[in-house]
């Protein structure tokens, strides 16, 4: 479950190529010499996919062993290169988040960008590392996971409570036996005492 | 009575008739064969009036018996029609019985009509006394009435049976309407099947083929199956819209899952609470038992202490022991010294 790259592009449905606004790649899995090639490849495929995504649409494209998820929201397009295990929904929620952040940070200045922006955007890099685990990105997944854990814990609790119940049962029995025995011995002693007093 | 009189009158008549026939034979030679035939016919007719009456009676008795049997069958049919329940419906028996009863009734009707014709012809032809005529007419009327009542009963049974059937149908519709509500999903599933089957049936004209090709991707979309879409000439937009749908649907599904998990959790919590409260009761019981035991043991201990006291500080015993010792000393001293 790995994210290989996150891209933010601007594409407004016109004929010009999409313009890269932010780029974060994690190409550590490739060998040293392949890294630049991989980056180029990512940029190219990202541009192609963004071009094919009409505005206000989500799209997932399978490319070799990667899935490219793109989300175009009125001109601002976010792309993610993930492998097949990454759940689609979390991918799109992640892209959503990225777009929101971008909008918060840069406002509308991106609309004027004409050339590829080469400055790294730290948030995107952080996001790339943080969101390797899909649960982080997708709150629903997180909640589901927490609930499942809670359920497991509760099952264990119920088991222990049942064991406690059994122990309490045995205790009840023992205590009732004790009280009966003590009662018997008490009455017997009174009886003997009376006998002795009568004797004397 | 009328039979005897008829017989006696018949007997009388034959002699007279024979005389008349001889006279006629002598007198009319040309009309002799006719007279002979008629005279032959007449004694035959008069002779066969008994036979006719016998026949009449036979037929009447047969008809009466038939009517009786039919009414019995009708009673059986009525019972069957009454007891029809929803499940074991003796439709076959009922239908057979109705057919049989119908046949019987028609046969009896025909027989009664024949009987009536015979009776009429008998009344017209023979010189029979009015008693026999009235007797025969009454018999025929009686049979007719009985047959009419039997047919009326038959009609009533049939109407009852149709009413029962209607009631059963209503009951079945009540149950089946629920079933039809529950089976809307199979209906939704069946509709594509039906559409596909109709599409395959009407395969020759191209517009039908086009329609089927455009409708078949629609139905998979409705079922929310994006990944296994038949990719006939699909434009990208058609693929995007289902992707949006599936995204939303998957979100909705996840939310529902979360909701159900939370429900389960609440269930588990309530169960836990009940169990713990029950066990709290157990703990209280244990506590009571222990207190009882404590009280008993304390009482026993008190008894023992008293016993100990009574044993340890027993003056009487000491005095007794001293007395005994002194007595011994005395005796010892007296005997030795």
PDB file of C-alpha atoms in Angstrom, chain A residues 33-151:
ATOM      1  CA  UNK A  33      19.793   5.404 -12.155  1.00  0.00           C
ATOM      2  CA  UNK A  34      16.186   4.868 -12.802  1.00  0.00           C
ATOM      3  CA  UNK A  35      14.982   7.560 -10.510  1.00  0.00           C
ATOM      4  CA  UNK A  36      15.071  10.472 -12.899  1.00  0.00           C
ATOM      5  CA  UNK A  37      13.492   8.339 -15.582  1.00  0.00           C
ATOM      6  CA  UNK A  38      10.787   7.356 -13.198  1.00  0.00           C
ATOM      7  CA  UNK A  39      10.165  10.972 -12.351  1.00  0.00           C
ATOM      8  CA  UNK A  40       9.841  11.901 -15.984  1.00  0.00           C
ATOM      9  CA  UNK A  41       7.520   9.013 -16.499  1.00  0.00           C
ATOM     10  CA  UNK A  42       5.377  10.118 -13.607  1.00  0.00           C
ATOM     11  CA  UNK A  43       5.186  13.656 -14.939  1.00  0.00           C
ATOM     12  CA  UNK A  44       4.266  12.516 -18.410  1.00  0.00           C
ATOM     13  CA  UNK A  45       1.633  10.055 -17.344  1.00  0.00           C
ATOM     14  CA  UNK A  46       0.269  12.587 -14.904  1.00  0.00           C
ATOM     15  CA  UNK A  47      -0.088  15.167 -17.624  1.00  0.00           C
ATOM     16  CA  UNK A  48      -1.838  12.725 -19.902  1.00  0.00           C
ATOM     17  CA  UNK A  49      -4.276  11.580 -17.302  1.00  0.00           C
ATOM     18  CA  UNK A  50      -5.026  15.100 -16.143  1.00  0.00           C
ATOM     19  CA  UNK A  51      -5.688  16.105 -19.698  1.00  0.00           C
ATOM     20  CA  UNK A  52      -8.219  13.328 -20.056  1.00  0.00           C
ATOM     21  CA  UNK A  53     -10.034  14.133 -16.852  1.00  0.00           C
ATOM     22  CA  UNK A  54     -12.807  16.572 -17.501  1.00  0.00           C
ATOM     23  CA  UNK A  55     -13.538  19.108 -14.791  1.00  0.00           C
ATOM     24  CA  UNK A  56     -15.478  18.022 -11.754  1.00  0.00           C
ATOM     25  CA  UNK A  57     -14.747  14.388 -12.351  1.00  0.00           C
ATOM     26  CA  UNK A  58     -12.897  11.635 -10.646  1.00  0.00           C
ATOM     27  CA  UNK A  59     -11.041   9.025 -12.560  1.00  0.00           C
ATOM     28  CA  UNK A  60      -8.924   5.994 -11.923  1.00  0.00           C
ATOM     29  CA  UNK A  61      -6.646   4.639 -14.604  1.00  0.00           C
ATOM     30  CA  UNK A  62      -4.647   1.466 -14.384  1.00  0.00           C
ATOM     31  CA  UNK A  63      -1.161   1.808 -15.729  1.00  0.00           C
ATOM     32  CA  UNK A  64       1.040  -1.240 -15.505  1.00  0.00           C
ATOM     33  CA  UNK A  65       1.203  -1.910 -11.833  1.00  0.00           C
ATOM     34  CA  UNK A  66       0.091   1.505 -10.707  1.00  0.00           C
ATOM     35  CA  UNK A  67      -3.275   3.017 -10.365  1.00  0.00           C
ATOM     36  CA  UNK A  68      -3.430   6.670 -11.146  1.00  0.00           C
ATOM     37  CA  UNK A  69      -6.270   8.427  -9.414  1.00  0.00           C
ATOM     38  CA  UNK A  70      -7.099  11.884 -10.566  1.00  0.00           C
ATOM     39  CA  UNK A  71      -9.610  14.311  -9.254  1.00  0.00           C
ATOM     40  CA  UNK A  72     -10.334  17.430 -11.164  1.00  0.00           C
ATOM     41  CA  UNK A  73     -12.164  20.109  -9.301  1.00  0.00           C
ATOM     42  CA  UNK A  74     -12.881  23.183 -11.363  1.00  0.00           C
ATOM     43  CA  UNK A  75      -9.538  23.482 -12.949  1.00  0.00           C
ATOM     44  CA  UNK A  76      -7.389  22.247 -10.123  1.00  0.00           C
ATOM     45  CA  UNK A  77      -6.471  18.641 -10.573  1.00  0.00           C
ATOM     46  CA  UNK A  78      -4.849  16.380  -8.040  1.00  0.00           C
ATOM     47  CA  UNK A  79      -3.258  13.134  -9.025  1.00  0.00           C
ATOM     48  CA  UNK A  80      -2.021  10.229  -7.017  1.00  0.00           C
ATOM     49  CA  UNK A  81       0.075   7.295  -8.120  1.00  0.00           C
ATOM     50  CA  UNK A  82      -0.756   4.375  -5.930  1.00  0.00           C
ATOM     51  CA  UNK A  83      -0.412   0.676  -6.144  1.00  0.00           C
ATOM     52  CA  UNK A  84      -3.334  -1.627  -6.456  1.00  0.00           C
ATOM     53  CA  UNK A  85      -3.790  -2.342  -2.794  1.00  0.00           C
ATOM     54  CA  UNK A  86      -4.562   1.179  -1.865  1.00  0.00           C
ATOM     55  CA  UNK A  87      -8.316   1.541  -1.404  1.00  0.00           C
ATOM     56  CA  UNK A  88      -9.806   3.777  -4.014  1.00  0.00           C
ATOM     57  CA  UNK A  89     -11.956   5.725  -1.649  1.00  0.00           C
ATOM     58  CA  UNK A  90      -9.129   6.664   0.622  1.00  0.00           C
ATOM     59  CA  UNK A  91      -7.186   7.740  -2.428  1.00  0.00           C
ATOM     60  CA  UNK A  92      -9.875  10.146  -3.425  1.00  0.00           C
ATOM     61  CA  UNK A  93     -10.325  11.489   0.054  1.00  0.00           C
ATOM     62  CA  UNK A  94      -6.601  12.059   0.162  1.00  0.00           C
ATOM     63  CA  UNK A  95      -6.738  13.955  -3.099  1.00  0.00           C
ATOM     64  CA  UNK A  96      -9.577  15.981  -1.711  1.00  0.00           C
ATOM     65  CA  UNK A  97      -7.543  16.910   1.285  1.00  0.00           C
ATOM     66  CA  UNK A  98      -4.563  17.859  -0.817  1.00  0.00           C
ATOM     67  CA  UNK A  99      -6.690  20.120  -2.927  1.00  0.00           C
ATOM     68  CA  UNK A 100      -8.176  21.790   0.108  1.00  0.00           C
ATOM     69  CA  UNK A 101      -4.751  22.418   1.533  1.00  0.00           C
ATOM     70  CA  UNK A 102      -3.525  23.791  -1.694  1.00  0.00           C
ATOM     71  CA  UNK A 103      -6.441  26.097  -1.970  1.00  0.00           C
ATOM     72  CA  UNK A 104      -5.912  27.257   1.581  1.00  0.00           C
ATOM     73  CA  UNK A 105      -2.259  27.886   1.063  1.00  0.00           C
ATOM     74  CA  UNK A 106      -2.110  29.390  -2.340  1.00  0.00           C
ATOM     75  CA  UNK A 107      -5.554  30.813  -2.816  1.00  0.00           C
ATOM     76  CA  UNK A 108      -6.295  31.446  -6.421  1.00  0.00           C
ATOM     77  CA  UNK A 109      -2.830  32.347  -7.521  1.00  0.00           C
ATOM     78  CA  UNK A 110      -2.467  29.100  -9.319  1.00  0.00           C
ATOM     79  CA  UNK A 111      -4.885  30.185 -11.955  1.00  0.00           C
ATOM     80  CA  UNK A 112      -2.273  32.422 -13.417  1.00  0.00           C
ATOM     81  CA  UNK A 113       0.481  29.888 -13.545  1.00  0.00           C
ATOM     82  CA  UNK A 114       1.656  29.200 -17.008  1.00  0.00           C
ATOM     83  CA  UNK A 115       4.816  27.202 -16.542  1.00  0.00           C
ATOM     84  CA  UNK A 116       5.598  24.241 -14.367  1.00  0.00           C
ATOM     85  CA  UNK A 117       6.302  25.222 -10.830  1.00  0.00           C
ATOM     86  CA  UNK A 118       9.426  23.589  -9.652  1.00  0.00           C
ATOM     87  CA  UNK A 119       9.445  24.631  -6.010  1.00  0.00           C
ATOM     88  CA  UNK A 120       8.623  21.814  -3.718  1.00  0.00           C
ATOM     89  CA  UNK A 121       5.653  22.165  -1.530  1.00  0.00           C
ATOM     90  CA  UNK A 122       6.505  20.781   1.861  1.00  0.00           C
ATOM     91  CA  UNK A 123       2.987  19.869   2.715  1.00  0.00           C
ATOM     92  CA  UNK A 124       2.830  17.573  -0.223  1.00  0.00           C
ATOM     93  CA  UNK A 125       6.015  15.843   0.795  1.00  0.00           C
ATOM     94  CA  UNK A 126       4.721  15.401   4.290  1.00  0.00           C
ATOM     95  CA  UNK A 127       1.450  14.134   2.962  1.00  0.00           C
ATOM     96  CA  UNK A 128       3.279  11.606   0.845  1.00  0.00           C
ATOM     97  CA  UNK A 129       4.990  10.131   3.859  1.00  0.00           C
ATOM     98  CA  UNK A 130       2.097  10.441   6.212  1.00  0.00           C
ATOM     99  CA  UNK A 131      -0.497   8.934   4.016  1.00  0.00           C
ATOM    100  CA  UNK A 132       1.250   5.775   3.134  1.00  0.00           C
ATOM    101  CA  UNK A 133      -1.214   4.224   5.497  1.00  0.00           C
ATOM    102  CA  UNK A 134      -4.635   4.728   3.970  1.00  0.00           C
ATOM    103  CA  UNK A 135      -6.262   4.940   7.351  1.00  0.00           C
ATOM    104  CA  UNK A 136      -4.638   8.274   7.945  1.00  0.00           C
ATOM    105  CA  UNK A 137      -6.110   9.812   4.896  1.00  0.00           C
ATOM    106  CA  UNK A 138      -9.540   8.350   5.121  1.00  0.00           C
ATOM    107  CA  UNK A 139     -11.326   9.089   8.332  1.00  0.00           C
ATOM    108  CA  UNK A 140     -13.934   6.489   7.635  1.00  0.00           C
ATOM    109  CA  UNK A 141     -11.317   3.798   7.478  1.00  0.00           C
ATOM    110  CA  UNK A 142      -9.832   5.061  10.685  1.00  0.00           C
ATOM    111  CA  UNK A 143     -13.136   5.001  12.461  1.00  0.00           C
ATOM    112  CA  UNK A 144     -13.886   1.562  11.134  1.00  0.00           C
ATOM    113  CA  UNK A 145     -10.575   0.294  12.320  1.00  0.00           C
ATOM    114  CA  UNK A 146     -11.018   1.795  15.773  1.00  0.00           C
ATOM    115  CA  UNK A 147     -14.459   0.357  16.045  1.00  0.00           C
ATOM    116  CA  UNK A 148     -13.206  -3.066  15.095  1.00  0.00           C
ATOM    117  CA  UNK A 149     -10.501  -2.896  17.712  1.00  0.00           C
ATOM    118  CA  UNK A 150     -13.030  -1.766  20.286  1.00  0.00           C
ATOM    119  CA  UNK A 151     -15.238  -4.640  19.355  1.00  0.00           C
TER     120      UNK A 151
END
